[in-house]
JSON list of C-alpha atoms in Angstrom, two decimals:
[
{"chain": "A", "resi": 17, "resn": "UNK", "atom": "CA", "xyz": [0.91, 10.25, -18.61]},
{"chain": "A", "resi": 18, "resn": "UNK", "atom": "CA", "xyz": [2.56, 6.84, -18.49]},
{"chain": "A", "resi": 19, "resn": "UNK", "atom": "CA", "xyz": [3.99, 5.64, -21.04]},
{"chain": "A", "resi": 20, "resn": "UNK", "atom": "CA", "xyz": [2.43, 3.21, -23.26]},
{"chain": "A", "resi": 21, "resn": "UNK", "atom": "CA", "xyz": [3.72, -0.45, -24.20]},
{"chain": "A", "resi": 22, "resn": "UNK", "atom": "CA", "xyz": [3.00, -1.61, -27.27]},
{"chain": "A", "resi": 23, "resn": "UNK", "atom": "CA", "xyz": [3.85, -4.95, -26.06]},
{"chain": "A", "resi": 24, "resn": "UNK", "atom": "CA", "xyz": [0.89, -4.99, -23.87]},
{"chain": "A", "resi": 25, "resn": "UNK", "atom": "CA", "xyz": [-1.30, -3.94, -26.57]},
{"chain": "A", "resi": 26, "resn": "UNK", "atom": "CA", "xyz": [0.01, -7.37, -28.43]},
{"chain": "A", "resi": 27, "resn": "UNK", "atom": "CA", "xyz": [-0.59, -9.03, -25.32]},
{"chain": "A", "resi": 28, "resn": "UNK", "atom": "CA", "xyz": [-4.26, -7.86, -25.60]},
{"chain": "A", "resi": 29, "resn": "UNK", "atom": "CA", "xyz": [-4.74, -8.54, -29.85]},
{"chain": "A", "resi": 30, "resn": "UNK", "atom": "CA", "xyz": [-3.21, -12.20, -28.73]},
{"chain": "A", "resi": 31, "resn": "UNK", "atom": "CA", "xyz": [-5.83, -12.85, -26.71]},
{"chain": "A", "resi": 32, "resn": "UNK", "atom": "CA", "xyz": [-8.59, -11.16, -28.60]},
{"chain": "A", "resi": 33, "resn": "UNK", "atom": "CA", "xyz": [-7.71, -13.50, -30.93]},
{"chain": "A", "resi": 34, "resn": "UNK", "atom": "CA", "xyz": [-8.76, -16.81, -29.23]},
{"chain": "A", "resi": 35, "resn": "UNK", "atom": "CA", "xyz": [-12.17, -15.56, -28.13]},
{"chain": "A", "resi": 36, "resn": "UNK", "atom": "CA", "xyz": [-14.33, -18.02, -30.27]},
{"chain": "A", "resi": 37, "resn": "UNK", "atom": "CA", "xyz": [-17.74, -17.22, -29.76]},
{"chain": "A", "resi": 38, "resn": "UNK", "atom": "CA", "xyz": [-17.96, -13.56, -29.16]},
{"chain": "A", "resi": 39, "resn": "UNK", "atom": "CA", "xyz": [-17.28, -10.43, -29.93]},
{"chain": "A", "resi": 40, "resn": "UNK", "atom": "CA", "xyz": [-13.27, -10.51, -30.01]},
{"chain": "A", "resi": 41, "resn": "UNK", "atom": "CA", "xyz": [-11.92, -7.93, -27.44]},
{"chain": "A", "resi": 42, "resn": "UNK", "atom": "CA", "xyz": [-9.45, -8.21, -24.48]},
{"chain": "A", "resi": 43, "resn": "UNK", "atom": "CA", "xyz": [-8.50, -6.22, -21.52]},
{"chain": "A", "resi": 44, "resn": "UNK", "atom": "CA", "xyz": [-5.32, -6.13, -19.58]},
{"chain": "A", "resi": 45, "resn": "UNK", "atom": "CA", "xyz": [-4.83, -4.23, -16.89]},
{"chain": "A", "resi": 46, "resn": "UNK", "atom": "CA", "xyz": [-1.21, -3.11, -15.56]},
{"chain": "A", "resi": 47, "resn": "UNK", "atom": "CA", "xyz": [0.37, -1.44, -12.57]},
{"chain": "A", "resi": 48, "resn": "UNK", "atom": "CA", "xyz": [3.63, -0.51, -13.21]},
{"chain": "A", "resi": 49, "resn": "UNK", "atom": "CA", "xyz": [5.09, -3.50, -15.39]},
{"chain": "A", "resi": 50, "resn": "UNK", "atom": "CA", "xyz": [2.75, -5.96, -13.35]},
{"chain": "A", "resi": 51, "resn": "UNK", "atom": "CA", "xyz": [0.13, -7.55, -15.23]},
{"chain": "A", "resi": 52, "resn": "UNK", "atom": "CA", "xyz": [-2.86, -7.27, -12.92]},
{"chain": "A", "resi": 53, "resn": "UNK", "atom": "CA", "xyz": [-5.78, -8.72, -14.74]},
{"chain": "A", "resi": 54, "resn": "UNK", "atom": "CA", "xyz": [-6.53, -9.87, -18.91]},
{"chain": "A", "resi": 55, "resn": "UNK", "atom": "CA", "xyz": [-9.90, -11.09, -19.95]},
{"chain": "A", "resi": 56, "resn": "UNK", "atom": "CA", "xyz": [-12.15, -11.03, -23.23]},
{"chain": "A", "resi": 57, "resn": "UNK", "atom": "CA", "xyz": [-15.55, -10.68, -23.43]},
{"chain": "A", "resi": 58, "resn": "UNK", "atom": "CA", "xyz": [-17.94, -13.64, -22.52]},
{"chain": "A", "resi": 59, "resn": "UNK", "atom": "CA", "xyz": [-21.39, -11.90, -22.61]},
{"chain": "A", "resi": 60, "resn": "UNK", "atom": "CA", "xyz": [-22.09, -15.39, -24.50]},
{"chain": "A", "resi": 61, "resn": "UNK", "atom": "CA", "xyz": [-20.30, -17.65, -22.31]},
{"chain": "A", "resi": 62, "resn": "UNK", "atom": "CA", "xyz": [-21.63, -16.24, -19.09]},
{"chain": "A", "resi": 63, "resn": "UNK", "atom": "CA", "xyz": [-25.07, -15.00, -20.58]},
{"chain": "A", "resi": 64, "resn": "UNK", "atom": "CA", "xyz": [-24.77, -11.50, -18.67]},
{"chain": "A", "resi": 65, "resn": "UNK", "atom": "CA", "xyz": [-24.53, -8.18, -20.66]},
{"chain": "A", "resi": 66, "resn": "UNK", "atom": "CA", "xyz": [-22.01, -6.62, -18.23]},
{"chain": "A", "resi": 67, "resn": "UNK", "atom": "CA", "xyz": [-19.45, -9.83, -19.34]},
{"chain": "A", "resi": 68, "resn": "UNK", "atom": "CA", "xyz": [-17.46, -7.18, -20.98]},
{"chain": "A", "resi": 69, "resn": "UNK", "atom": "CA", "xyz": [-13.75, -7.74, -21.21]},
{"chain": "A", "resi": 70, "resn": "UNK", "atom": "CA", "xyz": [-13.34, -4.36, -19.71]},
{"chain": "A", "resi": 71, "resn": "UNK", "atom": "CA", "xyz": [-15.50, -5.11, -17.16]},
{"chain": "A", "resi": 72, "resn": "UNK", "atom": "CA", "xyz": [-14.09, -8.61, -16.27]},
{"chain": "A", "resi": 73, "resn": "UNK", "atom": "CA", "xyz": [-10.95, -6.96, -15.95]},
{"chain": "A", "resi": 74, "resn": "UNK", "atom": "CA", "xyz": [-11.53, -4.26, -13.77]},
{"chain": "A", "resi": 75, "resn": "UNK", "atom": "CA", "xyz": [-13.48, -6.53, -11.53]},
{"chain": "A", "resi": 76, "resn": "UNK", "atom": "CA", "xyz": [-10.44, -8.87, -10.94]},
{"chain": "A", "resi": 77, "resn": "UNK", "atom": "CA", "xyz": [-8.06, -5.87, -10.39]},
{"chain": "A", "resi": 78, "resn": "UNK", "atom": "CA", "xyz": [-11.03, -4.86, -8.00]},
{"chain": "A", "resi": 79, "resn": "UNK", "atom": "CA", "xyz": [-10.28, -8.55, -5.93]},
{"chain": "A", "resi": 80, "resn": "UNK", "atom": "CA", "xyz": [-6.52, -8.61, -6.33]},
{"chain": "A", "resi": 81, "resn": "UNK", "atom": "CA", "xyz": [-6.32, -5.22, -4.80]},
{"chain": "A", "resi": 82, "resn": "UNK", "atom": "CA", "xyz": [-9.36, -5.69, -2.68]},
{"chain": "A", "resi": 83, "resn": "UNK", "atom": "CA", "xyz": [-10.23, -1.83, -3.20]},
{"chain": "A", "resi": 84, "resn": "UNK", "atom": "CA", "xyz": [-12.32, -0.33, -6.21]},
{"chain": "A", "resi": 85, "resn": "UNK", "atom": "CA", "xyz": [-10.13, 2.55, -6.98]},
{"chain": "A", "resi": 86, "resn": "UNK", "atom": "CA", "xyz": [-7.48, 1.49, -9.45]},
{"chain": "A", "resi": 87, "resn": "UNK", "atom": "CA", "xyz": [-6.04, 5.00, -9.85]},
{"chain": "A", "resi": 88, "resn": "UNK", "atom": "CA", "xyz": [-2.00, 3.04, -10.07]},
{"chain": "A", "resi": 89, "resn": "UNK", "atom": "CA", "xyz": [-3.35, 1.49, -12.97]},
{"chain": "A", "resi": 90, "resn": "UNK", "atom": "CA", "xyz": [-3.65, 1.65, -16.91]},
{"chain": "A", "resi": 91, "resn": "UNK", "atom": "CA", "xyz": [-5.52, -0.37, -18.79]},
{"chain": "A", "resi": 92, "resn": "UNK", "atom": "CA", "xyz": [-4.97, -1.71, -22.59]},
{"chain": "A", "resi": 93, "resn": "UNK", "atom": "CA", "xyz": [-8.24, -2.45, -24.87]},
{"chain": "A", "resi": 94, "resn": "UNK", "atom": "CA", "xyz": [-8.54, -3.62, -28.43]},
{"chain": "A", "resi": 95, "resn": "UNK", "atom": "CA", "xyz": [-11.52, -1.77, -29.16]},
{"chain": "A", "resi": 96, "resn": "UNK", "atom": "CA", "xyz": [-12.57, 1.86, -27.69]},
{"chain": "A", "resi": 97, "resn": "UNK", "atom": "CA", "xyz": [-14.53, 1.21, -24.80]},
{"chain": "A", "resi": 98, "resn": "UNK", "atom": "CA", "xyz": [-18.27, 1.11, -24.81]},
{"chain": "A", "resi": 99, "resn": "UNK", "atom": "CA", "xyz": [-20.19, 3.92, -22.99]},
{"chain": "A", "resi": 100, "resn": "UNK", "atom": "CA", "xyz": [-20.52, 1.02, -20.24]},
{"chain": "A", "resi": 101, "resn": "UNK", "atom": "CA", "xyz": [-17.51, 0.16, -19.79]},
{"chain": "A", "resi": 102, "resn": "UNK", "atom": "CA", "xyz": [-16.54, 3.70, -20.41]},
{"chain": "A", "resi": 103, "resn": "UNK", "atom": "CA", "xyz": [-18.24, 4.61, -17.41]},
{"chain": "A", "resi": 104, "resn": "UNK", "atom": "CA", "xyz": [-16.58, 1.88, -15.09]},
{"chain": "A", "resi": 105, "resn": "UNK", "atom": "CA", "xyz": [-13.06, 2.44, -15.82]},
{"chain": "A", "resi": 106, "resn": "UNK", "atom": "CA", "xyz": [-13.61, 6.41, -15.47]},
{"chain": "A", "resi": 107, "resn": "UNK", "atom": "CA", "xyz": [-15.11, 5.18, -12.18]},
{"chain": "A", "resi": 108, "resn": "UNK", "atom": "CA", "xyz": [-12.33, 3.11, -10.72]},
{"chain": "A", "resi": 109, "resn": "UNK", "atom": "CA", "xyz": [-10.23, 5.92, -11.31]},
{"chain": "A", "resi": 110, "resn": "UNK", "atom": "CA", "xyz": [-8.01, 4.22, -14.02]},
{"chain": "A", "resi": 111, "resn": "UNK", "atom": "CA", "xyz": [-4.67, 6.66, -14.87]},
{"chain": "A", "resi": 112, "resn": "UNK", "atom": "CA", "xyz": [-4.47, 5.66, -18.66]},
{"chain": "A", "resi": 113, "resn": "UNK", "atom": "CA", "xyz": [-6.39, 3.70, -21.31]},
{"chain": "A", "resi": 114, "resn": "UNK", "atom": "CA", "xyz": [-4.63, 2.96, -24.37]},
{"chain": "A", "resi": 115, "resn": "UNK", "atom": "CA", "xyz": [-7.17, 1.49, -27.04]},
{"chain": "A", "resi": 116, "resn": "UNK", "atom": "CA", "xyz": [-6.15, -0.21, -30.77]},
{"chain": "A", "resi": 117, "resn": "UNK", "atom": "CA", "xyz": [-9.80, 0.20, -32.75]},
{"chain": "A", "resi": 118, "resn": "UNK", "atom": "CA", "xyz": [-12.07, 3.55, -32.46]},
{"chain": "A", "resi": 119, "resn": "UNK", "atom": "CA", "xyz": [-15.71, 2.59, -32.28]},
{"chain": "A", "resi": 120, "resn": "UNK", "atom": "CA", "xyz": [-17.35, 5.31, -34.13]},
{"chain": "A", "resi": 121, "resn": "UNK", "atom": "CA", "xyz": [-21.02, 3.77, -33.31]},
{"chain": "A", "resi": 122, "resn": "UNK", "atom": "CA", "xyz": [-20.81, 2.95, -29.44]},
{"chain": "A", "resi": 123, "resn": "UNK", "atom": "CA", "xyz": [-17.01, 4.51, -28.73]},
{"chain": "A", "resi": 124, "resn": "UNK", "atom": "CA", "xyz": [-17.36, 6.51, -25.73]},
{"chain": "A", "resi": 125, "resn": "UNK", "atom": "CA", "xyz": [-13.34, 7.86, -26.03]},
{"chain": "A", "resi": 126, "resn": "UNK", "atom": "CA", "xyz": [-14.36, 10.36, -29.40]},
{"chain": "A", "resi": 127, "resn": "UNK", "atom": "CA", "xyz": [-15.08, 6.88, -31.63]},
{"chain": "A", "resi": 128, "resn": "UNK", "atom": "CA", "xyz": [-18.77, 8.42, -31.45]},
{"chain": "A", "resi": 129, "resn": "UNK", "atom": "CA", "xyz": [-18.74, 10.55, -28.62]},
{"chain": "A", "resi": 130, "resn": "UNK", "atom": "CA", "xyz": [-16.28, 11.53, -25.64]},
{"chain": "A", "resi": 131, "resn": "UNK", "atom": "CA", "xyz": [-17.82, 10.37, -22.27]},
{"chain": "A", "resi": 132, "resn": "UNK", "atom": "CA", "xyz": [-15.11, 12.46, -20.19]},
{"chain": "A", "resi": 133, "resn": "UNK", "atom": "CA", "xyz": [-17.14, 15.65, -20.73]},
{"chain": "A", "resi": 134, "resn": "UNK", "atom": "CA", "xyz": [-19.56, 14.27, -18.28]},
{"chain": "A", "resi": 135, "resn": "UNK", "atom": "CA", "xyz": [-17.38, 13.59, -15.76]},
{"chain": "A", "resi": 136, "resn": "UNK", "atom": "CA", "xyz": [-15.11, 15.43, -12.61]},
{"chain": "A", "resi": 137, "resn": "UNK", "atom": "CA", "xyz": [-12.41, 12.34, -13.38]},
{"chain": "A", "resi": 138, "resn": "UNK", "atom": "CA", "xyz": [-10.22, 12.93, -16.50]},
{"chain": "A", "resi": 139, "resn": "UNK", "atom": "CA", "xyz": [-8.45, 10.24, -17.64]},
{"chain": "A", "resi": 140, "resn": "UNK", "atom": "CA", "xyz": [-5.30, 9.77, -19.71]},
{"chain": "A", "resi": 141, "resn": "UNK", "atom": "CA", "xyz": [-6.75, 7.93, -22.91]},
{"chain": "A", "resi": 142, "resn": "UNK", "atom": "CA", "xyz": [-5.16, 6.92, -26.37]},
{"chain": "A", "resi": 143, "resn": "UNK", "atom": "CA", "xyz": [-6.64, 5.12, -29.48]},
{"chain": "A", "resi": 144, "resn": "UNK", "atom": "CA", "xyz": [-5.72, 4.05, -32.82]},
{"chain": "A", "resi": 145, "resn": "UNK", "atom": "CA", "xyz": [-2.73, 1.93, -31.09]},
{"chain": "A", "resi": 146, "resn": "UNK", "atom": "CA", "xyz": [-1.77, -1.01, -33.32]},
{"chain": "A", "resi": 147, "resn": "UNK", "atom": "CA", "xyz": [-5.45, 0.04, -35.22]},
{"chain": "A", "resi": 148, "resn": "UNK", "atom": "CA", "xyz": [-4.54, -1.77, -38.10]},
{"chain": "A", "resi": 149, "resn": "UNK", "atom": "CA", "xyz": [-4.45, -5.62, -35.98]},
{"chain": "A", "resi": 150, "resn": "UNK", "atom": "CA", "xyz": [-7.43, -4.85, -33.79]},
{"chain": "A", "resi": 151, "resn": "UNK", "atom": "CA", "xyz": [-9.74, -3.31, -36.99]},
{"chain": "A", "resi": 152, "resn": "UNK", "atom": "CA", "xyz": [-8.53, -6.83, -39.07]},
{"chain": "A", "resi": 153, "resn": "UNK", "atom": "CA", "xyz": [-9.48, -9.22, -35.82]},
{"chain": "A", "resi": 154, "resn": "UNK", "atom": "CA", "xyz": [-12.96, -7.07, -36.19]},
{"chain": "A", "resi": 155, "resn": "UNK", "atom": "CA", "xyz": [-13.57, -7.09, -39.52]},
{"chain": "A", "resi": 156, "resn": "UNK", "atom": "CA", "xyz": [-12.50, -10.97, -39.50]},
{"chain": "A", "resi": 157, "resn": "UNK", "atom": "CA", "xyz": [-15.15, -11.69, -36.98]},
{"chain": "A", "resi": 158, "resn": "UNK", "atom": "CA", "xyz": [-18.07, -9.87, -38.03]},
{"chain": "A", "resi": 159, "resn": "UNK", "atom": "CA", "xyz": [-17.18, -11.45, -42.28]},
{"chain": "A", "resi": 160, "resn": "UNK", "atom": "CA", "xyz": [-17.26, -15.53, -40.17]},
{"chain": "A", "resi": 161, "resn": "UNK", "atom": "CA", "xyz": [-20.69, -14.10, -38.53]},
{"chain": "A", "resi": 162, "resn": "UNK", "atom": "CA", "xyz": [-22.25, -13.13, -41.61]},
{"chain": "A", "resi": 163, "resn": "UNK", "atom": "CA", "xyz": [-21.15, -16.05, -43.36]},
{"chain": "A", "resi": 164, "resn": "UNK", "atom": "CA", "xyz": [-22.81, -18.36, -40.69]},
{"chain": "A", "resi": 165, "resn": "UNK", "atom": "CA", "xyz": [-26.08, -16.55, -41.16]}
]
């Protein structure tokens, strides 16, 4: 397993942190210490479900390495991967996902189920990295959206 950097995982709560009007999670994707690829969700922005940060990020690893399997790569979440997402980094044969906040509704990394049983590919995966910042940026959000209701 590669080892982790918890400066990437700042990197990643940093950014989480300027997403305005959605759900506040970001992606980065490394190779190495290259930076490949960040992005935060913008299922409201771009008005597509699959506007995922994990997704976004993936796909522009996908173009900068103009092949779909990523297996050189790790990639850092703030929240535990949905089972969609789940599904696509398992897919482009990511090495390690490291992951602040467990999901334990839609967590597909043992937040609420493990989606690796289903799978040939086993990946490398960590959560509950820098848990404290990520649940706070989460529980921040969710308090403005109820307020606004």
């Amino acid at each position: 397993m590669i080892m982790y950097k918890p400066e990437i995982m700042q990197l990643a709560l940093n950014n989480a942190k300027k997403v305005i009007d959605d759900i506040p999670v970001c992606a980065v994707v490394v190779s190495g210490d290259e930076i490949i690829s960040i992005e935060v969700n913008k299922r409201e922005k771009d008005n597509l479900i699959i506007s995922h940060a994990e997704v976004l990020a993936l796909i522009s690893a996908n173009k900068k390495f103009n092949n779909w399997r990523l297996n050189n790569c790790d990639i850092y979440v703030t929240l535990e991967p949905c089972p969609m997402c789940a599904w696509a980094i398992i897919n482009a044969r990511i090495a390690n996902l490291y992951f602040a906040s467990f999901d334990t509704k839609y967590g597909a990394f043992g937040g609420a189920f493990n989606i690796c049983k289903y799978s040939d590919y086993k990946i490398n995966f960590k959560g509950g990295l820098m848990e404290k910042e990520g649940d706070e940026l989460l529980k921040n959000y969710f308090n403005k959206m109820r307020k606004n209701k």
